[in-house]
Amino acid sequence: MIVTNDFQTDLDTLKDTFQSITAESCPHTYNFHLHTHHSDGQLRPQQLIQQAIEFDLKSLAITDHHSVDGYWLALDILQSHSQEGSQPLPHLWTGIEITSILLETQVHILGFGFDPNHPVLHPYLQGSAPEGDLADAAQVILALHQAGGLAVLAHPARYRRSTKELVVAAVQGGIDGVETFYCYGNKDPWQPSPAQTKALIQLASQYGLLQTCGTDTHGLDIRRRL
């Protein structure tokens, strides 16, 4: 379970995981979009990890806005559980959500599998959205790549620009994947929105993109958004 220092090896494994994701993967097997109170979520990292263990997740990522503080605390908690050796544990990946500008539109870019100590990410770990050139989507993607990670366009159908335009522009900027499986609304139980999912599967196939899933949890249950 424990994240190693061999980020390239981890990245290969992470790509394999993303390539295996389907509409049924989230929220019961994988969840790659979760927030804690270290940004705009309500869960403490300990609560989030307890739910991940309880629900038997295989792997997850905490994607707080402009912070990895929740990740470090969650990693400590998982390592403590690992030493107890009482039950199988999920794999925790590094994660972040960065506010960016793409086609003059504010979008969110998710980062996964990066080295959280890499200096290129320091401007993006200050708890607030980047400004100026640092906010340019291509620059955010480049920084995540330089830190050894993957960049994914979050909830591509939520913005004030067509999904296709944004995905094409993100591809031109070097994006690795799209958050294909996302619930556009606070449905219970959580499920990917059919029309948006279909369109994003087609775009991901056309441009050779990885596909991710996540509940975008901001509330107290990792199986829902709110």
CSV table of C-alpha atoms in Angstrom, one decimal:
chain,number,residue,atom,x,y,z
A,1,MET,CA,0.0,0.0,0.0
A,2,ILE,CA,2.7,2.5,1.0
A,3,VAL,CA,3.7,5.0,-1.7
A,4,THR,CA,7.4,4.4,-2.6
A,5,ASN,CA,10.0,6.8,-3.9
A,6,ASP,CA,10.1,5.0,-7.3
A,7,PHE,CA,7.5,7.4,-8.9
A,8,GLN,CA,8.0,6.0,-12.4
A,9,THR,CA,7.1,2.5,-11.2
A,10,ASP,CA,4.1,3.9,-9.4
A,11,LEU,CA,3.1,5.9,-12.5
A,12,ASP,CA,3.1,2.8,-14.7
A,13,THR,CA,0.9,1.0,-12.1
A,14,LEU,CA,-1.4,4.1,-11.9
A,15,LYS,CA,-1.8,4.1,-15.7
A,16,ASP,CA,-2.7,0.4,-15.6
A,17,THR,CA,-5.3,1.2,-13.0
A,18,PHE,CA,-6.8,4.0,-15.0
A,19,GLN,CA,-7.0,1.8,-18.1
A,20,SER,CA,-9.0,-0.7,-16.1
A,21,ILE,CA,-11.7,1.8,-14.9
A,22,THR,CA,-15.3,1.4,-16.0
A,23,ALA,CA,-18.6,3.1,-15.1
A,24,GLU,CA,-18.9,0.5,-12.3
A,25,SER,CA,-15.5,1.2,-10.7
A,26,CYS,CA,-16.6,4.2,-8.6
A,27,PRO,CA,-17.4,4.6,-5.8
A,28,HIS,CA,-16.9,1.0,-4.6
A,29,THR,CA,-13.6,0.0,-6.1
A,30,TYR,CA,-11.7,3.2,-7.0
A,31,ASN,CA,-12.2,6.9,-6.1
A,32,PHE,CA,-9.8,9.5,-7.5
A,33,HIS,CA,-11.5,12.7,-6.5
A,34,LEU,CA,-11.9,13.3,-2.8
A,35,HIS,CA,-11.6,16.4,-0.6
A,36,THR,CA,-10.9,16.9,3.1
A,37,HIS,CA,-11.1,19.9,5.4
A,38,HIS,CA,-7.6,20.8,4.2
A,39,SER,CA,-9.4,22.5,1.3
A,40,ASP,CA,-13.2,22.7,0.9
A,41,GLY,CA,-14.2,19.3,2.1
A,42,GLN,CA,-15.8,18.4,5.5
A,43,LEU,CA,-14.0,15.1,6.2
A,44,ARG,CA,-10.8,14.9,8.3
A,45,PRO,CA,-8.2,12.6,6.6
A,46,GLN,CA,-8.7,10.0,9.3
A,47,GLN,CA,-12.4,9.9,8.7
A,48,LEU,CA,-11.9,9.6,4.9
A,49,ILE,CA,-9.4,6.8,5.3
A,50,GLN,CA,-11.6,4.9,7.7
A,51,GLN,CA,-14.4,5.0,5.2
A,52,ALA,CA,-12.0,3.9,2.4
A,53,ILE,CA,-11.1,0.9,4.5
A,54,GLU,CA,-14.7,0.2,5.5
A,55,PHE,CA,-15.9,0.3,1.9
A,56,ASP,CA,-13.0,-1.9,0.7
A,57,LEU,CA,-11.6,0.6,-1.8
A,58,LYS,CA,-8.6,-0.8,-3.8
A,59,SER,CA,-7.0,2.6,-4.3
A,60,LEU,CA,-7.8,6.3,-4.0
A,61,ALA,CA,-6.4,9.8,-4.1
A,62,ILE,CA,-7.1,12.8,-2.0
A,63,THR,CA,-7.3,15.8,-4.4
A,64,ASP,CA,-7.6,18.8,-2.2
A,65,HIS,CA,-7.4,22.2,-3.9
A,66,HIS,CA,-3.8,23.5,-3.9
A,67,SER,CA,-2.7,21.4,-0.9
A,68,VAL,CA,-1.2,18.0,-0.1
A,69,ASP,CA,-1.5,18.3,3.6
A,70,GLY,CA,-4.4,15.9,3.8
A,71,TYR,CA,-2.4,13.4,1.7
A,72,TRP,CA,0.5,13.3,4.2
A,73,LEU,CA,-1.9,12.8,7.2
A,74,ALA,CA,-3.8,10.1,5.4
A,75,LEU,CA,-0.5,8.4,4.5
A,76,ASP,CA,0.6,8.3,8.1
A,77,ILE,CA,-2.8,6.8,9.1
A,78,LEU,CA,-2.5,4.1,6.5
A,79,GLN,CA,1.0,3.3,7.5
A,80,SER,CA,-0.1,2.9,11.1
A,81,HIS,CA,-2.8,0.5,10.0
A,82,SER,CA,-0.3,-1.4,7.8
A,83,GLN,CA,1.9,-2.0,10.9
A,84,GLU,CA,-1.1,-3.5,12.7
A,85,GLY,CA,-1.5,-5.9,9.7
A,86,SER,CA,-5.2,-6.5,10.6
A,87,GLN,CA,-6.8,-6.1,7.1
A,88,PRO,CA,-6.2,-5.3,3.5
A,89,LEU,CA,-5.7,-1.6,2.9
A,90,PRO,CA,-6.3,0.7,-0.1
A,91,HIS,CA,-3.4,2.2,-2.0
A,92,LEU,CA,-3.1,5.9,-1.6
A,93,TRP,CA,-1.9,8.0,-4.5
A,94,THR,CA,-0.7,11.5,-4.4
A,95,GLY,CA,-3.4,13.8,-5.7
A,96,ILE,CA,-4.3,17.5,-6.1
A,97,GLU,CA,-6.8,19.7,-7.8
A,98,ILE,CA,-5.5,22.9,-9.4
A,99,THR,CA,-7.5,25.8,-10.7
A,100,SER,CA,-6.3,26.7,-14.2
A,101,ILE,CA,-7.2,28.7,-17.3
A,102,LEU,CA,-8.0,26.9,-20.6
A,103,LEU,CA,-9.5,28.7,-23.6
A,104,GLU,CA,-10.1,31.7,-21.3
A,105,THR,CA,-12.2,29.4,-19.2
A,106,GLN,CA,-11.6,28.5,-15.5
A,107,VAL,CA,-11.2,24.7,-15.3
A,108,HIS,CA,-9.8,22.3,-12.7
A,109,ILE,CA,-6.9,20.0,-13.4
A,110,LEU,CA,-6.3,16.9,-11.3
A,111,GLY,CA,-2.8,15.7,-10.7
A,112,PHE,CA,-1.9,12.1,-9.7
A,113,GLY,CA,1.2,10.1,-8.9
A,114,PHE,CA,3.5,13.0,-8.6
A,115,ASP,CA,6.4,13.6,-6.2
A,116,PRO,CA,4.8,15.9,-3.6
A,117,ASN,CA,8.2,17.2,-2.6
A,118,HIS,CA,9.2,18.4,-6.1
A,119,PRO,CA,10.0,22.1,-6.1
A,120,VAL,CA,8.2,22.8,-9.3
A,121,LEU,CA,4.9,22.2,-7.4
A,122,HIS,CA,5.6,24.6,-4.6
A,123,PRO,CA,3.7,27.5,-6.2
A,124,TYR,CA,0.6,25.2,-6.5
A,125,LEU,CA,0.7,24.1,-2.8
A,126,GLN,CA,0.0,27.4,-1.2
A,127,GLY,CA,-3.7,26.8,-0.5
A,128,SER,CA,-5.0,29.2,-3.1
A,129,ALA,CA,-5.5,29.3,-6.9
A,130,PRO,CA,-2.4,30.2,-8.9
A,131,GLU,CA,-2.3,33.5,-10.8
A,132,GLY,CA,-0.8,34.8,-14.0
A,133,ASP,CA,1.2,32.4,-16.1
A,134,LEU,CA,1.2,29.8,-13.4
A,135,ALA,CA,-2.5,29.4,-13.9
A,136,ASP,CA,-2.2,28.6,-17.6
A,137,ALA,CA,-3.4,25.0,-18.1
A,138,ALA,CA,-0.5,24.0,-20.2
A,139,GLN,CA,1.9,25.3,-17.5
A,140,VAL,CA,0.0,23.4,-14.8
A,141,ILE,CA,0.2,20.2,-16.9
A,142,LEU,CA,3.9,20.7,-17.5
A,143,ALA,CA,4.5,21.2,-13.7
A,144,LEU,CA,2.7,18.0,-12.9
A,145,HIS,CA,4.7,16.1,-15.6
A,146,GLN,CA,8.0,17.6,-14.3
A,147,ALA,CA,7.0,16.3,-10.8
A,148,GLY,CA,6.6,12.8,-12.3
A,149,GLY,CA,2.8,12.8,-12.3
A,150,LEU,CA,-0.2,12.6,-14.6
A,151,ALA,CA,-2.6,15.4,-15.4
A,152,VAL,CA,-6.4,14.9,-15.8
A,153,LEU,CA,-9.1,17.3,-16.8
A,154,ALA,CA,-11.6,17.2,-14.0
A,155,HIS,CA,-15.4,17.0,-14.7
A,156,PRO,CA,-15.1,18.2,-18.3
A,157,ALA,CA,-18.8,18.8,-18.8
A,158,ARG,CA,-19.2,21.3,-15.9
A,159,TYR,CA,-17.7,24.3,-17.6
A,160,ARG,CA,-19.0,27.2,-19.6
A,161,ARG,CA,-17.4,25.9,-22.8
A,162,SER,CA,-18.2,22.9,-24.8
A,163,THR,CA,-16.7,19.6,-23.6
A,164,LYS,CA,-15.2,18.8,-26.9
A,165,GLU,CA,-13.5,22.2,-27.3
A,166,LEU,CA,-12.0,21.9,-23.8
A,167,VAL,CA,-10.8,18.4,-24.2
A,168,VAL,CA,-9.2,19.2,-27.6
A,169,ALA,CA,-7.4,22.2,-26.1
A,170,ALA,CA,-6.3,20.1,-23.1
A,171,VAL,CA,-4.9,17.5,-25.4
A,172,GLN,CA,-2.9,20.2,-27.2
A,173,GLY,CA,-1.6,21.3,-23.8
A,174,GLY,CA,-0.4,17.8,-22.9
A,175,ILE,CA,-3.2,16.4,-20.8
A,176,ASP,CA,-3.0,12.7,-20.0
A,177,GLY,CA,-6.6,11.9,-19.2
A,178,VAL,CA,-10.2,13.0,-18.5
A,179,GLU,CA,-12.5,12.4,-15.6
A,180,THR,CA,-14.9,10.4,-17.7
A,181,PHE,CA,-17.0,8.9,-14.9
A,182,TYR,CA,-18.6,11.7,-12.9
A,183,CYS,CA,-22.0,12.3,-11.4
A,184,TYR,CA,-23.2,15.7,-12.6
A,185,GLY,CA,-25.6,16.3,-9.7
A,186,ASN,CA,-25.8,15.0,-6.2
A,187,LYS,CA,-27.6,11.7,-6.9
A,188,ASP,CA,-27.9,9.0,-4.3
A,189,PRO,CA,-26.7,6.5,-5.0
A,190,TRP,CA,-23.9,8.1,-6.9
A,191,GLN,CA,-23.6,7.1,-10.6
A,192,PRO,CA,-21.9,8.5,-13.6
A,193,SER,CA,-24.1,10.7,-15.8
A,194,PRO,CA,-24.9,8.6,-18.9
A,195,ALA,CA,-24.9,11.3,-21.7
A,196,GLN,CA,-21.7,13.0,-20.5
A,197,THR,CA,-20.0,9.6,-19.9
A,198,LYS,CA,-20.8,8.4,-23.4
A,199,ALA,CA,-19.4,11.6,-24.9
A,200,LEU,CA,-16.2,11.5,-22.9
A,201,ILE,CA,-15.6,7.8,-23.6
A,202,GLN,CA,-15.7,8.7,-27.3
A,203,LEU,CA,-13.3,11.7,-26.9
A,204,ALA,CA,-10.9,9.6,-24.7
A,205,SER,CA,-10.8,6.9,-27.3
A,206,GLN,CA,-10.3,9.4,-30.1
A,207,TYR,CA,-7.4,11.1,-28.4
A,208,GLY,CA,-5.9,8.2,-26.6
A,209,LEU,CA,-6.6,9.5,-23.1
A,210,LEU,CA,-6.6,7.8,-19.8
A,211,GLN,CA,-10.0,7.8,-18.0
A,212,THR,CA,-10.6,8.3,-14.3
A,213,CYS,CA,-13.5,8.3,-11.9
A,214,GLY,CA,-14.3,10.0,-8.6
A,215,THR,CA,-17.2,11.2,-6.4
A,216,ASP,CA,-15.7,14.7,-5.9
A,217,THR,CA,-16.7,14.3,-2.2
A,218,HIS,CA,-17.0,17.5,-0.3
A,219,GLY,CA,-19.4,16.2,2.4
A,220,LEU,CA,-19.2,13.5,5.0
A,221,ASP,CA,-19.6,10.4,2.8
A,222,ILE,CA,-17.0,9.4,0.2
A,223,ARG,CA,-19.7,7.7,-1.8
A,224,ARG,CA,-21.4,11.0,-2.7
A,225,ARG,CA,-20.4,14.5,-3.7
A,226,LEU,CA,-22.3,16.4,-0.9
